[in-house]
Short mmCIF file of C-alpha atoms in Angstrom, two decimals:
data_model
loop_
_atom_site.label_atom_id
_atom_site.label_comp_id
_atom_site.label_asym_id
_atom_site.label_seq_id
_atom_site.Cartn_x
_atom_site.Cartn_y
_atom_site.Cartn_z
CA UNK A 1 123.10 24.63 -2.41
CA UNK A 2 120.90 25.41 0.47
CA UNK A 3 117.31 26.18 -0.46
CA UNK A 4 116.14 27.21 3.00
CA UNK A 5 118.14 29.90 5.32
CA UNK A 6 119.73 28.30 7.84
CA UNK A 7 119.89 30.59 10.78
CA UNK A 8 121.25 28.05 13.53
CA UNK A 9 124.30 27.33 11.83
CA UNK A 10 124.58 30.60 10.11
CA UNK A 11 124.93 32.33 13.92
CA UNK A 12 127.05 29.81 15.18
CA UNK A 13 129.50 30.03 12.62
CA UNK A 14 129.44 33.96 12.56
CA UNK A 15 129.98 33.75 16.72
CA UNK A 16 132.80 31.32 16.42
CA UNK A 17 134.46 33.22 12.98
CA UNK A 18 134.25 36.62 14.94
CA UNK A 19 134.67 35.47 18.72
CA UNK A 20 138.08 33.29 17.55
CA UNK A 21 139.29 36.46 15.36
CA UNK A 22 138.43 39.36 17.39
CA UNK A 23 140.38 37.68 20.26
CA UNK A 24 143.00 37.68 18.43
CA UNK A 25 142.79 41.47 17.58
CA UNK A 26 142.24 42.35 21.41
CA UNK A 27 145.12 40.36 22.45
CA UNK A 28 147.26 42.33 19.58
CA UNK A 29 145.44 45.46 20.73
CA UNK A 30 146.61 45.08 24.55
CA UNK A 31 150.40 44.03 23.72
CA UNK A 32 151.06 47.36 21.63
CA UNK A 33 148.85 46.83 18.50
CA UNK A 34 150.30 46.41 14.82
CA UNK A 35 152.95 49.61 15.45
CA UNK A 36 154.44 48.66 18.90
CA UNK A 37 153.67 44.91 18.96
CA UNK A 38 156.63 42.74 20.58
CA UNK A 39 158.88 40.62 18.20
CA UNK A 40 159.20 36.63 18.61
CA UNK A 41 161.02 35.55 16.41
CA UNK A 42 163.27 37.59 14.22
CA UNK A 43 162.08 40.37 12.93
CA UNK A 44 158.13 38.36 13.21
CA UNK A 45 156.20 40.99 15.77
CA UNK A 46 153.21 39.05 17.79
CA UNK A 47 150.79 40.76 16.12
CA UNK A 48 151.43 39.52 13.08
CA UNK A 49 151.69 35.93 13.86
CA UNK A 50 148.40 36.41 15.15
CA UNK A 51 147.03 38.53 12.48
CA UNK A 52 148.61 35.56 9.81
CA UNK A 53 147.12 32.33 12.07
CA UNK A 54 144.43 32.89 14.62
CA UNK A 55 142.81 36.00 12.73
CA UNK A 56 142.76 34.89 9.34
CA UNK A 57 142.10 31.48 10.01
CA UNK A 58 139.43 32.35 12.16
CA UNK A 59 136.78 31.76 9.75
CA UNK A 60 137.94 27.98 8.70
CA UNK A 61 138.27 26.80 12.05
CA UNK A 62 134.11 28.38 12.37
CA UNK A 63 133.23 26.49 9.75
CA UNK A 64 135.05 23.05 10.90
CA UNK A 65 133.61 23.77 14.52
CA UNK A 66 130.37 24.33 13.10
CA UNK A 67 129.94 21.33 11.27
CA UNK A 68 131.08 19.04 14.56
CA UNK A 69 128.98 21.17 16.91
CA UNK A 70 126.05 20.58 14.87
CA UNK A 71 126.87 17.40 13.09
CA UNK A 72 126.24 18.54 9.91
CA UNK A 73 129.03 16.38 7.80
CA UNK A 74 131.15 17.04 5.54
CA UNK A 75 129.22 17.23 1.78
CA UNK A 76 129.56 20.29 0.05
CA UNK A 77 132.70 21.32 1.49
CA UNK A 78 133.63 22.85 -1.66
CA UNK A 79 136.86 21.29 -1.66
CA UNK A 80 136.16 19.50 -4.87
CA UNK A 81 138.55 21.35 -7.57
CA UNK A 82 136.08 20.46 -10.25
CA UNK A 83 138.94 22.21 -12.87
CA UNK A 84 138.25 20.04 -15.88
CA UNK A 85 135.20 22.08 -15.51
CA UNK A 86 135.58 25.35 -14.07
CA UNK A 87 139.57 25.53 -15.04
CA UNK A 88 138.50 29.25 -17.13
CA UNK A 89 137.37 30.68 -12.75
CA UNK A 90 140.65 29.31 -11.58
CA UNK A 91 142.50 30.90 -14.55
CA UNK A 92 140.25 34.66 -14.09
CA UNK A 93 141.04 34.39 -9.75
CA UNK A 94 144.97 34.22 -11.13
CA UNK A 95 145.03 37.33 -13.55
CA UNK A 96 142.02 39.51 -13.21
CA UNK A 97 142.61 40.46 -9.79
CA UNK A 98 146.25 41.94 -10.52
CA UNK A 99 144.26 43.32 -13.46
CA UNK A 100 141.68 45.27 -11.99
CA UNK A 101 144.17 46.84 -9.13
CA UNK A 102 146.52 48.10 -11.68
CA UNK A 103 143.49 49.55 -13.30
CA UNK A 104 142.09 51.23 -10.43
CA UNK A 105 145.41 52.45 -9.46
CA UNK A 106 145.61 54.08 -13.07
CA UNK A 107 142.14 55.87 -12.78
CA UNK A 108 143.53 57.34 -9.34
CA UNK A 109 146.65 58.61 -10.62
CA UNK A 110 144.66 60.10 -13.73
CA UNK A 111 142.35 61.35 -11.60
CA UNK A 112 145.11 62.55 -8.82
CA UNK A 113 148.35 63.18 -10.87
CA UNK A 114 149.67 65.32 -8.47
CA UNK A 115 150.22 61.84 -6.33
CA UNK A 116 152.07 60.46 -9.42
CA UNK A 117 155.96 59.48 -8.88
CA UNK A 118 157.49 58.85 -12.48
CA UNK A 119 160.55 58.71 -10.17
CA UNK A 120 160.06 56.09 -8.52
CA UNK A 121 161.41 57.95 -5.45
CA UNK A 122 160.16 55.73 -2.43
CA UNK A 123 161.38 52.29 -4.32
CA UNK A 124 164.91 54.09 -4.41
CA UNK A 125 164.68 55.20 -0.86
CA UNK A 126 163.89 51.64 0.03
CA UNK A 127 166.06 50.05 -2.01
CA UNK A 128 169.11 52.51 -0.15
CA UNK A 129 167.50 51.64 2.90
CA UNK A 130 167.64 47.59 2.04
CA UNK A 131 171.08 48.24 0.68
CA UNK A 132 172.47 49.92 4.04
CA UNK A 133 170.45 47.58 6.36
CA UNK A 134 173.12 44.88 4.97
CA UNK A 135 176.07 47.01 4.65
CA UNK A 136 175.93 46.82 0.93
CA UNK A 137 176.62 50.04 -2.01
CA UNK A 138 173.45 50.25 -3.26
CA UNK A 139 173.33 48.43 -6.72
CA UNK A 140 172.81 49.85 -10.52
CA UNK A 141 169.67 48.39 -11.05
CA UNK A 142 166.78 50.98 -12.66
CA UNK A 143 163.91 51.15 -10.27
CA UNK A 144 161.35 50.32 -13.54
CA UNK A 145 163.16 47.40 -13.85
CA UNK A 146 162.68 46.32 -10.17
CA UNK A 147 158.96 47.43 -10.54
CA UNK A 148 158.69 45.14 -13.21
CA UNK A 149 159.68 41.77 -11.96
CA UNK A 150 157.47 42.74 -9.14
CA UNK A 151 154.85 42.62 -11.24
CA UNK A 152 155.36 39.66 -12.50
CA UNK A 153 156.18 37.86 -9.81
CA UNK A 154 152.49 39.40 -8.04
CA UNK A 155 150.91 38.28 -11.48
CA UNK A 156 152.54 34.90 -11.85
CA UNK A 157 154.01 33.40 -8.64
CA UNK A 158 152.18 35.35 -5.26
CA UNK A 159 148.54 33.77 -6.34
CA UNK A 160 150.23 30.23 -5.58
CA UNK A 161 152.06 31.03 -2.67
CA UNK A 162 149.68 33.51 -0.82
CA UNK A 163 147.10 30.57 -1.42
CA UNK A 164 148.82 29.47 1.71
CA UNK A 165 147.53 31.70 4.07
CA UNK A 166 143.99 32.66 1.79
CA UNK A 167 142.63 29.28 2.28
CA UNK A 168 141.78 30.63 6.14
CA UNK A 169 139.45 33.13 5.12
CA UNK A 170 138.05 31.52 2.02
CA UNK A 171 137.24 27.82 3.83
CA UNK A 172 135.17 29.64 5.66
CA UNK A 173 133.73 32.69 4.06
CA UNK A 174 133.20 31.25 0.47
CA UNK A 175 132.76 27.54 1.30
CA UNK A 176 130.34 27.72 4.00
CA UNK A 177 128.63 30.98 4.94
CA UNK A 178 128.09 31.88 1.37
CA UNK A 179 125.88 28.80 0.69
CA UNK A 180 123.90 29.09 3.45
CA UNK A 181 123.32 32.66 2.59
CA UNK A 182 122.08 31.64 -1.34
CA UNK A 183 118.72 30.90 0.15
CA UNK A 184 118.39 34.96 -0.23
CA UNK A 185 119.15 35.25 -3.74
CA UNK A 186 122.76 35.83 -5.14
CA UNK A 187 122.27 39.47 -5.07
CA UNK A 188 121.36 39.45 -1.26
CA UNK A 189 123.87 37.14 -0.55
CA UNK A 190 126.90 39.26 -1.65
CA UNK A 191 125.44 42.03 0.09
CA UNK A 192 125.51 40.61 3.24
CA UNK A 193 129.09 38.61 3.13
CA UNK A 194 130.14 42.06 1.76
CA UNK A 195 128.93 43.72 5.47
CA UNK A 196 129.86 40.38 7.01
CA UNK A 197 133.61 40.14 6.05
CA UNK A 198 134.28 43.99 6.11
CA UNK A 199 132.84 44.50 9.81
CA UNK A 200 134.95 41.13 10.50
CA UNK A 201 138.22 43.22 9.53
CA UNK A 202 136.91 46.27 11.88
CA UNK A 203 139.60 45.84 15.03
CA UNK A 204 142.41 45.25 12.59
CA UNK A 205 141.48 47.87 10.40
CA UNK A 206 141.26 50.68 13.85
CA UNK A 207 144.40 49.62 14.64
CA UNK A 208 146.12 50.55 11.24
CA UNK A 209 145.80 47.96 8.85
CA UNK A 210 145.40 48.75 5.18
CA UNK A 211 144.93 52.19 6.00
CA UNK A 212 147.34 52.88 8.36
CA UNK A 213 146.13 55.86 10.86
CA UNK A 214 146.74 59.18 9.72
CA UNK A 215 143.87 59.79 7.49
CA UNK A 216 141.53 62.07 7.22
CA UNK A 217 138.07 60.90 9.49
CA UNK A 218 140.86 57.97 11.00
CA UNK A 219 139.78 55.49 12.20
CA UNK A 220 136.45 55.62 11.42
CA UNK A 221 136.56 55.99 7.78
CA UNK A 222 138.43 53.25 7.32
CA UNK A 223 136.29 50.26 8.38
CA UNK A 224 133.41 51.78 6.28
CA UNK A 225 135.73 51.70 3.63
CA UNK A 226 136.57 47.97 4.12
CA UNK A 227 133.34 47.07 3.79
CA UNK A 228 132.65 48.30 0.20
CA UNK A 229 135.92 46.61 -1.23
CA UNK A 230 135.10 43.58 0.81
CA UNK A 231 131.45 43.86 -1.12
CA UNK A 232 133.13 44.08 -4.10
CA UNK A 233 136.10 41.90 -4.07
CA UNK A 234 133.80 39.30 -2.24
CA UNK A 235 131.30 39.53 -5.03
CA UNK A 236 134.40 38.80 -7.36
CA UNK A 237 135.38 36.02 -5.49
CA UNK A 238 131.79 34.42 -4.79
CA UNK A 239 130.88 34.96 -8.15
CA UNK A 240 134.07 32.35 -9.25
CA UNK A 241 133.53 29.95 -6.82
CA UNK A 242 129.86 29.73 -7.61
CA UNK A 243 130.78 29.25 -11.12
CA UNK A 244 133.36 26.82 -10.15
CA UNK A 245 131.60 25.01 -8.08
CA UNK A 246 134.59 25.35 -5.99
CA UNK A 247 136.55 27.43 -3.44
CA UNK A 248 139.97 27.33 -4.75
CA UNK A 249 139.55 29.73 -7.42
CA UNK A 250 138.04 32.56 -4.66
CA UNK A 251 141.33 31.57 -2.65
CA UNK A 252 143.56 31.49 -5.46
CA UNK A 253 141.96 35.57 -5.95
CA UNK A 254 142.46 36.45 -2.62
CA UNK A 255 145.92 35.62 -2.83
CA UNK A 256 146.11 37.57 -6.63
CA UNK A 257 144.92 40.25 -4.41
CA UNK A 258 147.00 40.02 -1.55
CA UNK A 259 149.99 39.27 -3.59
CA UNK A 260 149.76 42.67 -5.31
CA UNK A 261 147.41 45.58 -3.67
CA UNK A 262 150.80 47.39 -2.42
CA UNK A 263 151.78 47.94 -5.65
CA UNK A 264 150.32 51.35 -6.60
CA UNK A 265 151.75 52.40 -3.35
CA UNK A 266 155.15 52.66 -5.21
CA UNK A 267 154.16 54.87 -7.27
CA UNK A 268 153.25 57.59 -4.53
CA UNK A 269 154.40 61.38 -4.39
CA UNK A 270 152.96 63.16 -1.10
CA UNK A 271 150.36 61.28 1.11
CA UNK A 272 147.25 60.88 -0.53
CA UNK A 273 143.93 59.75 1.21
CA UNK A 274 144.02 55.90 1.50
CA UNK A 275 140.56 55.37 1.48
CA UNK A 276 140.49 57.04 -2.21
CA UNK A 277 143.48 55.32 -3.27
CA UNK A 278 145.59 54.01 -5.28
CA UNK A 279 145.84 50.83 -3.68
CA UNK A 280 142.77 48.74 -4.40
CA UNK A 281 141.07 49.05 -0.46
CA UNK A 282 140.47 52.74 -1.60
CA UNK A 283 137.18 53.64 -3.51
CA UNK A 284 138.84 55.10 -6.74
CA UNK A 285 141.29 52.03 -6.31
CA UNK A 286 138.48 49.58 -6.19
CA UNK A 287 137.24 51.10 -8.99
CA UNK A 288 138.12 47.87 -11.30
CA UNK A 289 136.07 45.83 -9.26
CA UNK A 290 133.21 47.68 -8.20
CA UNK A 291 132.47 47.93 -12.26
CA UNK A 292 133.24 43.68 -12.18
CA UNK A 293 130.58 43.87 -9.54
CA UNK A 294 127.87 45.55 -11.03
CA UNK A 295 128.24 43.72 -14.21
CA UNK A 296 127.58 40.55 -12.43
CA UNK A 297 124.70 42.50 -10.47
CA UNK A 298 123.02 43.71 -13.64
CA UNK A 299 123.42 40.07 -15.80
CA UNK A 300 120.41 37.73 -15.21
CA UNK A 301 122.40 34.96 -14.50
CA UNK A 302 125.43 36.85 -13.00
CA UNK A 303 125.39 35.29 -9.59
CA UNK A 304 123.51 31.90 -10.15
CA UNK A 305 125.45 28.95 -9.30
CA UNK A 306 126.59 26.66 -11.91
CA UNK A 307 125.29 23.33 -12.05
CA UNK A 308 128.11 21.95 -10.53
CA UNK A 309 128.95 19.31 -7.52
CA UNK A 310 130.88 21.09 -4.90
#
């Protein structure tokens, strides 16, 4: 772990993780954005083959053209699994994100229960609209049911394959800027990769993502948004791979994440205000892991690497 702040490589990285990334959100930008972008292949639109590659891998390719630019090497890569070890941070990345997101989307429909569906009645419009997309009667199956192997299947299976795609924002957020950002403390650290990676979502986020565009203070809001949940998720995640000594548990969370943030969506009478909730992005949403977060803030050793060989 780096005792002394290392501002060279620190900028460099940061101009190649945003200049590669927000490229990619200008091209998507000028060929019709996330809603109007053309399709290549199927029913795969531009922008999100660009969103899903160049964008989100953005940050690993920064921090391998970092490392060659200013022949650094390649110790503490943070590839090491180190599981024997740190096998309880992989198995917390796997569950407690799914965990915390149902929470938070149980606090907002407490809180909100106007928004509440016990019907289920967008899953049954979807599953009509699935049904007649393929010419098909739409089967007997009870929408609880299908909402149930969803969950599972977000719980058990999506952390593995999501990992996938994860490991381009993780390689390079968790593995590389967040040690070089130690030398300010844990507590400062998480502060800034919490404004780092949510104003590194900004051009995706204006165009739509997460939040779509029809809410109140749109498209404003949003970004601010981003950045708290990327505080707190990111403290989550930086918190288990400091632990770890490793970055696979922080990309095996962002894919827990990934693999089930939609779900509270489901549940969804009327439009509510996104960046409230229920999905996890919204502050009542997050709610799970902004507690997380200031648990870790508050211990002494909360966010203190363990003495581990990354």
């Amino acid at each position: 772990m780096d005792t002394k702040l290392d501002q060279k490589r620190i900028l460099i990285f940061l101009a190649f993780a945003f200049g590669i990334a927000w490229t990619a959100g200008l091209v998507i930008y000028l060929t019709g954005g996330l809603v109007n972008s053309p399709k290549i292949l199927g029913n795969l639109t531009l922008a999100m083959a660009l969103l899903s590659t160049m964008y989100m891998g953005a940050p690993t390719l920064a921090h391998i053209f970092t490392r060659l630019i200013t022949k650094e090497g390649w110790t503490n890569t943070w590839l090491r699994p180190n599981f024997k070890r740190g096998w309880l941070f992989w198995l917390a990345m796997w569950f407690l994100p799914g965990i915390l997101t149902l929470f938070g989307a149980l606090v907002f429909f407490v809180l909100f229960p106007q928004y509440y569906d016990p019907t289920l009645s967008q899953l049954t419009a979807m599953m009509k609209a699935s049904a007649a997309a393929v010419s098909q009667p739409l089967p007997a199956v009870n929408p609880w049911i299908v909402i149930a192997v969803q969950t599972a299947q977000a719980l058990l299976i999506a952390p593995l394959i999501n990992s996938l795609f994860t490991f381009g924002e993780e390689f390079g957020w968790r593995a590389y800027l967040q040690p070089k950002l130690m030398a300010l403390g844990g507590r400062k650290a998480m502060l800034l990769m919490g404004v780092i990676w949510g104003v590194w979502h900004a051009p995706a986020i204006l165009m739509g993502h997460n939040y779509g565009l029809e809410y109140p203070g749109a498209p404003w809001l949003g970004p601010l948004a981003m950045i708290w949940f990327c505080f707190v998720l990111g403290t989550m995640l930086g918190w288990a791979t400091l632990k770890a000594g490793s970055v696979w548990p922080a990309v095996i969370g962002h894919a827990a994440i990934n693999g089930i943030a939609a779900l509270g969506a489901l549940f969804v009478l009327g439009n509510p205000n996104p960046i409230i909730g229920p999905m996890p992005v919204g502050l009542v949403g997050s709610i799970g892991f902004s507690l997380l977060t200031l648990i870790l803030f508050l211990l002494p050793n909360g966010l203190k690497p363990a003495n581990v060989t990354a």
